[in-house]
Tab-separated table of C-alpha atoms in Angstrom:
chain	number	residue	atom	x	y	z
A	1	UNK	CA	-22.619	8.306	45.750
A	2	UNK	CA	-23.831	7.677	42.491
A	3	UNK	CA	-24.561	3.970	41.854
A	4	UNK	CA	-27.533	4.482	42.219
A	5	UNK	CA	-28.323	6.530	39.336
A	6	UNK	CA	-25.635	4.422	37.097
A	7	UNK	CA	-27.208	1.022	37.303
A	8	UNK	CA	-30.828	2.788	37.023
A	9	UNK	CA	-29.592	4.694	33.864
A	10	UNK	CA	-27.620	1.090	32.858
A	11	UNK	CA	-31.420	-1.063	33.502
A	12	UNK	CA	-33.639	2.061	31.176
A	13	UNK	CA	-30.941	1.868	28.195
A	14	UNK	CA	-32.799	-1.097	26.075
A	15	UNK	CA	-36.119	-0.197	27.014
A	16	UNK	CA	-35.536	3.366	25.720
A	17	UNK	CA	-34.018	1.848	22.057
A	18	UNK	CA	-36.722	-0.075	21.562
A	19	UNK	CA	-39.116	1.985	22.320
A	20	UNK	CA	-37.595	4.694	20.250
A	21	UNK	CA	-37.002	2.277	17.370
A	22	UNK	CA	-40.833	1.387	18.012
A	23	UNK	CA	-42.135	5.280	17.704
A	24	UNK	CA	-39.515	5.930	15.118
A	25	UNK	CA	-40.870	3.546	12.789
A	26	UNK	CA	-44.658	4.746	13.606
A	27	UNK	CA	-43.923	8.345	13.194
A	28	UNK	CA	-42.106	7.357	9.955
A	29	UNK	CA	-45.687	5.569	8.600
A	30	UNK	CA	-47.830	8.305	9.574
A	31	UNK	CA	-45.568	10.573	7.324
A	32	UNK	CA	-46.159	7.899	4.773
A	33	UNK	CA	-49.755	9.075	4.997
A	34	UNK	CA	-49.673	12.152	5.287
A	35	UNK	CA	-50.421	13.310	2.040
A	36	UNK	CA	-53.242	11.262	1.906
A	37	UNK	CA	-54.485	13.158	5.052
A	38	UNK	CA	-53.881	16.166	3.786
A	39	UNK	CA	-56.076	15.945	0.616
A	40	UNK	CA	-58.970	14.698	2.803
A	41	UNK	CA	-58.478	17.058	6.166
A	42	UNK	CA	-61.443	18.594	5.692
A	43	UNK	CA	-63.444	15.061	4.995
A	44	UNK	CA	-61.778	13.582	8.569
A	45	UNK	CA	-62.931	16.616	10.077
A	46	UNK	CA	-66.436	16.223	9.081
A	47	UNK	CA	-66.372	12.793	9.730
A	48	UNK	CA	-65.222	12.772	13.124
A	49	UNK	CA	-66.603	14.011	16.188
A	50	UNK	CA	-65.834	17.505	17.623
A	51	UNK	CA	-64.359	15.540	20.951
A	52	UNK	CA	-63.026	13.655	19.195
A	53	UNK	CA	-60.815	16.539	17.856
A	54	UNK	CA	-60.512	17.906	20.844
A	55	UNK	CA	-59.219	14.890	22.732
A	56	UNK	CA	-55.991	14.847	20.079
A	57	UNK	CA	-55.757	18.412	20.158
A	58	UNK	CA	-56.160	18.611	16.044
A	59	UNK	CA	-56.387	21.929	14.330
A	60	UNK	CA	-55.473	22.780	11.207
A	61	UNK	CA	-54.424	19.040	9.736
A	62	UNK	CA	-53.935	19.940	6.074
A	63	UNK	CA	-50.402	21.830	7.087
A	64	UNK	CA	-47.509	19.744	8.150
A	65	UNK	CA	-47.784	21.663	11.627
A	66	UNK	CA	-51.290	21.133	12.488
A	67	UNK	CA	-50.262	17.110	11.327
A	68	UNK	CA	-47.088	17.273	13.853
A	69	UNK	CA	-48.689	18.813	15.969
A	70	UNK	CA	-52.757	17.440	16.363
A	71	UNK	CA	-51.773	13.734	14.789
A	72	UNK	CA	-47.939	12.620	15.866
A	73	UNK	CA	-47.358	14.602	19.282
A	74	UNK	CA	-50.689	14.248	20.450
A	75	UNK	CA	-50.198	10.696	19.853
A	76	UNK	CA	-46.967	9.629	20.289
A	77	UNK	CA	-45.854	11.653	23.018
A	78	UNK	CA	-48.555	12.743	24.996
A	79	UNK	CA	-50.094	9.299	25.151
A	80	UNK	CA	-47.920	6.616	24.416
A	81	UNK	CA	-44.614	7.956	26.229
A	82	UNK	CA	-46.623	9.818	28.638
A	83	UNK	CA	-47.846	6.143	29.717
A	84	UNK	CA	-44.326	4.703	29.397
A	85	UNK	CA	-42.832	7.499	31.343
A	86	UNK	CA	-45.234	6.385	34.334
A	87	UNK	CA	-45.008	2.834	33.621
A	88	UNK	CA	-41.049	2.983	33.916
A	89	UNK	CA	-41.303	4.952	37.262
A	90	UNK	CA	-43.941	2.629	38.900
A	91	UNK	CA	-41.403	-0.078	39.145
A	92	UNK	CA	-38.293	1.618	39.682
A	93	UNK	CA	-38.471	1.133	43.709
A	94	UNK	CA	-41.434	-1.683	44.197
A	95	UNK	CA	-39.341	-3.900	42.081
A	96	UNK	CA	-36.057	-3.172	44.141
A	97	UNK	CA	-38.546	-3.700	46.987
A	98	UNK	CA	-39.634	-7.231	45.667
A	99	UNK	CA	-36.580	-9.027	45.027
A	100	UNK	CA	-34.726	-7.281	48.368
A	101	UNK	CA	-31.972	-5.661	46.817
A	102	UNK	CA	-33.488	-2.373	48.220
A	103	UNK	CA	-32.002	-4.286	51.629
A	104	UNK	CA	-28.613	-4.146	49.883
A	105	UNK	CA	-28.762	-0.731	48.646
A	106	UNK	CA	-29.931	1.067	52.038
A	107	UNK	CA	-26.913	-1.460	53.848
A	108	UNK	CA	-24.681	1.099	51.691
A	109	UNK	CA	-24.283	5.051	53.180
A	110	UNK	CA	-26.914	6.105	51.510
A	111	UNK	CA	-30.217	7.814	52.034
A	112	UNK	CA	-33.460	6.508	51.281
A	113	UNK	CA	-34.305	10.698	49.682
A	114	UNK	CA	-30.752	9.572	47.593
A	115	UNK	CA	-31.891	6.609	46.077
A	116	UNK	CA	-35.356	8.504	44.752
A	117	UNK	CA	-33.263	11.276	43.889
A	118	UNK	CA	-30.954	9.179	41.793
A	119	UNK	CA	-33.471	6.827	40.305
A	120	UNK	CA	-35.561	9.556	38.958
A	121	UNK	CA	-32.570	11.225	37.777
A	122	UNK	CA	-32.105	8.238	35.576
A	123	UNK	CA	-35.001	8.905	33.436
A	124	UNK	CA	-32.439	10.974	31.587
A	125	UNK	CA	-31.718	8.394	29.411
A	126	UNK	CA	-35.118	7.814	28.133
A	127	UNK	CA	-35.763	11.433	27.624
A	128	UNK	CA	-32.327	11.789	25.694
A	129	UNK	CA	-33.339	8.782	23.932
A	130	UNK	CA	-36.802	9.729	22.722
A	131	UNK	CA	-36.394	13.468	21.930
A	132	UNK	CA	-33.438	12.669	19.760
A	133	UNK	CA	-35.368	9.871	17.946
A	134	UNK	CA	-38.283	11.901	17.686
A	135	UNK	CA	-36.998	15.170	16.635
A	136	UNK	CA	-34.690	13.403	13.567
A	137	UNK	CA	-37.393	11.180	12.693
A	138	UNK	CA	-39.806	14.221	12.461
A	139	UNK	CA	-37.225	16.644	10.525
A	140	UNK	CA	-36.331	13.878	7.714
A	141	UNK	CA	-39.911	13.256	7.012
A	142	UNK	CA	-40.979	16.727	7.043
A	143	UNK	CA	-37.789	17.242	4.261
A	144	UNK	CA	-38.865	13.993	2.222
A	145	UNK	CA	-42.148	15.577	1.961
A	146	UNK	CA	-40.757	18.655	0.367
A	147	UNK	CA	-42.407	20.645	3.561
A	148	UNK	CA	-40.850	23.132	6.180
A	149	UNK	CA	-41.452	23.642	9.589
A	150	UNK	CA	-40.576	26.242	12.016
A	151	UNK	CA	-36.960	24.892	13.668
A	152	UNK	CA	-37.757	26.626	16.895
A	153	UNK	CA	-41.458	25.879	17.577
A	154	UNK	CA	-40.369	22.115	16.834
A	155	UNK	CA	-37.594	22.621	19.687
A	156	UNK	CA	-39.971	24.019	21.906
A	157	UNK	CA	-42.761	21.658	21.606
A	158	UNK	CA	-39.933	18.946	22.855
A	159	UNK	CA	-38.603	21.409	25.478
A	160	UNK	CA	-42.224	22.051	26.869
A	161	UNK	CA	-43.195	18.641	26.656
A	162	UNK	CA	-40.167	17.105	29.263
A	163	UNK	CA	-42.229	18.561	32.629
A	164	UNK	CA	-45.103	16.831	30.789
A	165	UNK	CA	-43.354	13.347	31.104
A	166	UNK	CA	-41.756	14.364	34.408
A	167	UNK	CA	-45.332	14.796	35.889
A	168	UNK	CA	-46.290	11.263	34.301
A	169	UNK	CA	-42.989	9.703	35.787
A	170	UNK	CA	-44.024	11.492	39.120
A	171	UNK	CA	-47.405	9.676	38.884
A	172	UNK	CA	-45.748	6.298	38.796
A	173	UNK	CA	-42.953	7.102	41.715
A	174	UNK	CA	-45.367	7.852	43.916
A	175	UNK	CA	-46.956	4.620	43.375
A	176	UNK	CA	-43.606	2.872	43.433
A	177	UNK	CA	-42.936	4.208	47.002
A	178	UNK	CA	-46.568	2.851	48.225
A	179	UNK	CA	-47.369	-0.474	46.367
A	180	UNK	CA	-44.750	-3.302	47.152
A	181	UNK	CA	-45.560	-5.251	43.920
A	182	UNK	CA	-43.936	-3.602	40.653
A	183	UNK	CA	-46.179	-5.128	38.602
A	184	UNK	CA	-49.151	-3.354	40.211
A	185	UNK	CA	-47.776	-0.027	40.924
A	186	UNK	CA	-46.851	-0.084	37.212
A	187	UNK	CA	-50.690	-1.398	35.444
A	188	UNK	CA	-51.730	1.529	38.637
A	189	UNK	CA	-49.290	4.003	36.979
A	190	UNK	CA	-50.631	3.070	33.566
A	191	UNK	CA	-54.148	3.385	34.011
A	192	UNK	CA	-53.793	6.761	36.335
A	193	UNK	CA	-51.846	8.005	33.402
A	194	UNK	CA	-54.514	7.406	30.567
A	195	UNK	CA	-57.842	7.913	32.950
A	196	UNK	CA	-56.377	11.555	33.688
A	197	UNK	CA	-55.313	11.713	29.612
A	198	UNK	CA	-59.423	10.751	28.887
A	199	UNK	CA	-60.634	12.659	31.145
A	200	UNK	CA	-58.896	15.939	29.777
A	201	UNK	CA	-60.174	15.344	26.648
A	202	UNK	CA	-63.969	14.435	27.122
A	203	UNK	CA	-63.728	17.313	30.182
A	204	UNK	CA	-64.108	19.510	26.812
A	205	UNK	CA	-67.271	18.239	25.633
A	206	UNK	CA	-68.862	19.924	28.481
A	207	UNK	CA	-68.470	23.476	29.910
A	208	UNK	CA	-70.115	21.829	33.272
A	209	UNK	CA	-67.265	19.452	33.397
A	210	UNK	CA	-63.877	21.548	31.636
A	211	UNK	CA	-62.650	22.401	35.235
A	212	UNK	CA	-62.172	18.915	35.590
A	213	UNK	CA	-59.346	19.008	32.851
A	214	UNK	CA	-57.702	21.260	35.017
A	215	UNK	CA	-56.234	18.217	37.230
A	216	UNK	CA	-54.906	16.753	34.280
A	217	UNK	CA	-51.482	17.219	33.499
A	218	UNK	CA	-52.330	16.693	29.370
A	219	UNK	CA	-54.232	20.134	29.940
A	220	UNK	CA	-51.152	22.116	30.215
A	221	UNK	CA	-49.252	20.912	27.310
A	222	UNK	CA	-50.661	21.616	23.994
A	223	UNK	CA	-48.460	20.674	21.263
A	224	UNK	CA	-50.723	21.790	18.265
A	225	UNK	CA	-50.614	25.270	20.280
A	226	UNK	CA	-47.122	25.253	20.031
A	227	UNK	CA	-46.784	24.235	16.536
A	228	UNK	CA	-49.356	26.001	14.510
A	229	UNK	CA	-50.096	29.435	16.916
A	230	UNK	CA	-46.544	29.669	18.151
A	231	UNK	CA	-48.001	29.691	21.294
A	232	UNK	CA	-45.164	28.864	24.013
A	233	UNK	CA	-47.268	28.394	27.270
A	234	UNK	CA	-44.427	28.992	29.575
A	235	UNK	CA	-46.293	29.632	32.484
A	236	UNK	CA	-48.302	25.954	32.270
A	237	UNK	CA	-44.381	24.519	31.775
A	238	UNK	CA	-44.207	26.081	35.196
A	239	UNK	CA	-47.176	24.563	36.831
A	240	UNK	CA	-46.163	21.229	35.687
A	241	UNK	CA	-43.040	21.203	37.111
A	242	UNK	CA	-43.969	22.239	40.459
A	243	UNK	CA	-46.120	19.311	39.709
A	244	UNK	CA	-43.842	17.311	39.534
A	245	UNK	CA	-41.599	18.418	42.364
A	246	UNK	CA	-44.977	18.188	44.689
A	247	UNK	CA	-45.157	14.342	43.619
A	248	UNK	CA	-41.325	13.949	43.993
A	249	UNK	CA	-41.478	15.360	47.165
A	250	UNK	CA	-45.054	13.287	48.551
A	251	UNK	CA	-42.777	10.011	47.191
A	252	UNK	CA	-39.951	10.895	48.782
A	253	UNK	CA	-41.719	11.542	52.229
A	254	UNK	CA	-43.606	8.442	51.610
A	255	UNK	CA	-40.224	6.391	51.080
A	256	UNK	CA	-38.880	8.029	54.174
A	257	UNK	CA	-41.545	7.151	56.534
A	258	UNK	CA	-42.723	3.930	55.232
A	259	UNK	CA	-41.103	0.417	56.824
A	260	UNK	CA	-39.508	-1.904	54.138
């Protein structure tokens, strides 16, 4: 049974063209100024603080990679869908919850594991959605701007970045299985999402406190690594998507046991 994960796919369709429209249009002005940021790279280096660096993951920002890389990805897809991702998620199953129509799903033969299953299943269509957006956006404006980049470093720094979002979107399941109200588990999911995104990044400033960073999923996905070192971290692709799996699996046995 599948109806599940069609009318969950069906519900994420708008929010994932506008918010791709949204980032499209971003991503398109920060090319605009690009060559503005170029000239002065080493100025904004100067300027700003070294954790402050750090905390966006900039290197190299007078090349259109360390730019991708340090200003757009860091940005726009490590934050801002890294938030939606867990935002979406933290309502999928407290809203159902809410308004009862959980009651009529579960009256249907099917398990409560299915319906988690399926509903997470249906973030498909925002990661279709964005990656596409993203990746055309980012090769027209690196070809307006009479500049080249790498075809399959850009393919991998979208590959390696979906366990990323998939440990964000586990974040806010896990919430959506525990809080009833949607709109909580969602400003929960939100705010879980950018504490552990902070934290990463000041966890630098300090050698006392970097272990810390190692609890945050941002930690294992470096897209300026990827980018300007051609440095494919595999292996942290891997721990963030037994990650995920973990917090699919504590929501699932969370679902299973609670009472509705």
């Amino acid at each position: 049974m599948t109806a599940v994960l069609r009318n969950e796919s069906e519900r994420l369709v708008r929010g994932s063209v506008v918010l791709t429209g949204v980032l499209v249009v971003l991503v398109a002005f920060l090319f605009v100024v690009f060559p503005s940021i170029q000239r002065e790279a080493e100025l904004f280096e100067e300027v700003y603080p070294t954790f402050v660096l750090d905390l966006l993951g900039i290197v190299e920002l007078h090349t259109i990679e360390g730019f991708v890389g340090g200003y757009i990805f860091a940005f726009v897809w490590v934050l801002i869908a890294g938030i939606y991702f867990a935002y979406v998620s933290g309502g999928m199953v407290s809203r159902d919850v809410r308004t009862r129509r959980l009651d009529l799903t579960l009256a249907s033969p099917v398990s409560r594991e299915s319906v988690v299953f399926q509903k997470v299943a249906a973030l498909w269509v925002p990661l279709v959605a964005l990656n596409a957006g993203l990746l055309a956006t980012v090769l027209v404006g690196v070809t307006l701007l009479g500049e080249s980049i790498d075809p399959v470093s850009l393919a991998m720094v979208h590959l390696l970045g979906v366990p990323y979002l998939l440990v964000c979107a586990g974040i806010g399941i896990v919430l959506s299985v525990r809080i009833d109200r949607d709109e909580t588990a969602q400003a929960a999911a939100l705010v879980v999402t950018f504490v552990l995104w902070l934290v990463d990044g000041l966890s630098q400033m300090s050698p006392d406190f970097e272990w810390m960073g190692g609890f945050t999923p941002s930690r294992y996905y470096d897209p300026s690594a990827i980018l300007v070192h051609r440095e494919y971290a595999l292996f942290d692709a891997t721990i963030l998507l037994a990650a995920f799996l973990a917090l699919l699996g504590i929501a699932v046995v969370v679902f299973v046991r609670r009472d509705i």
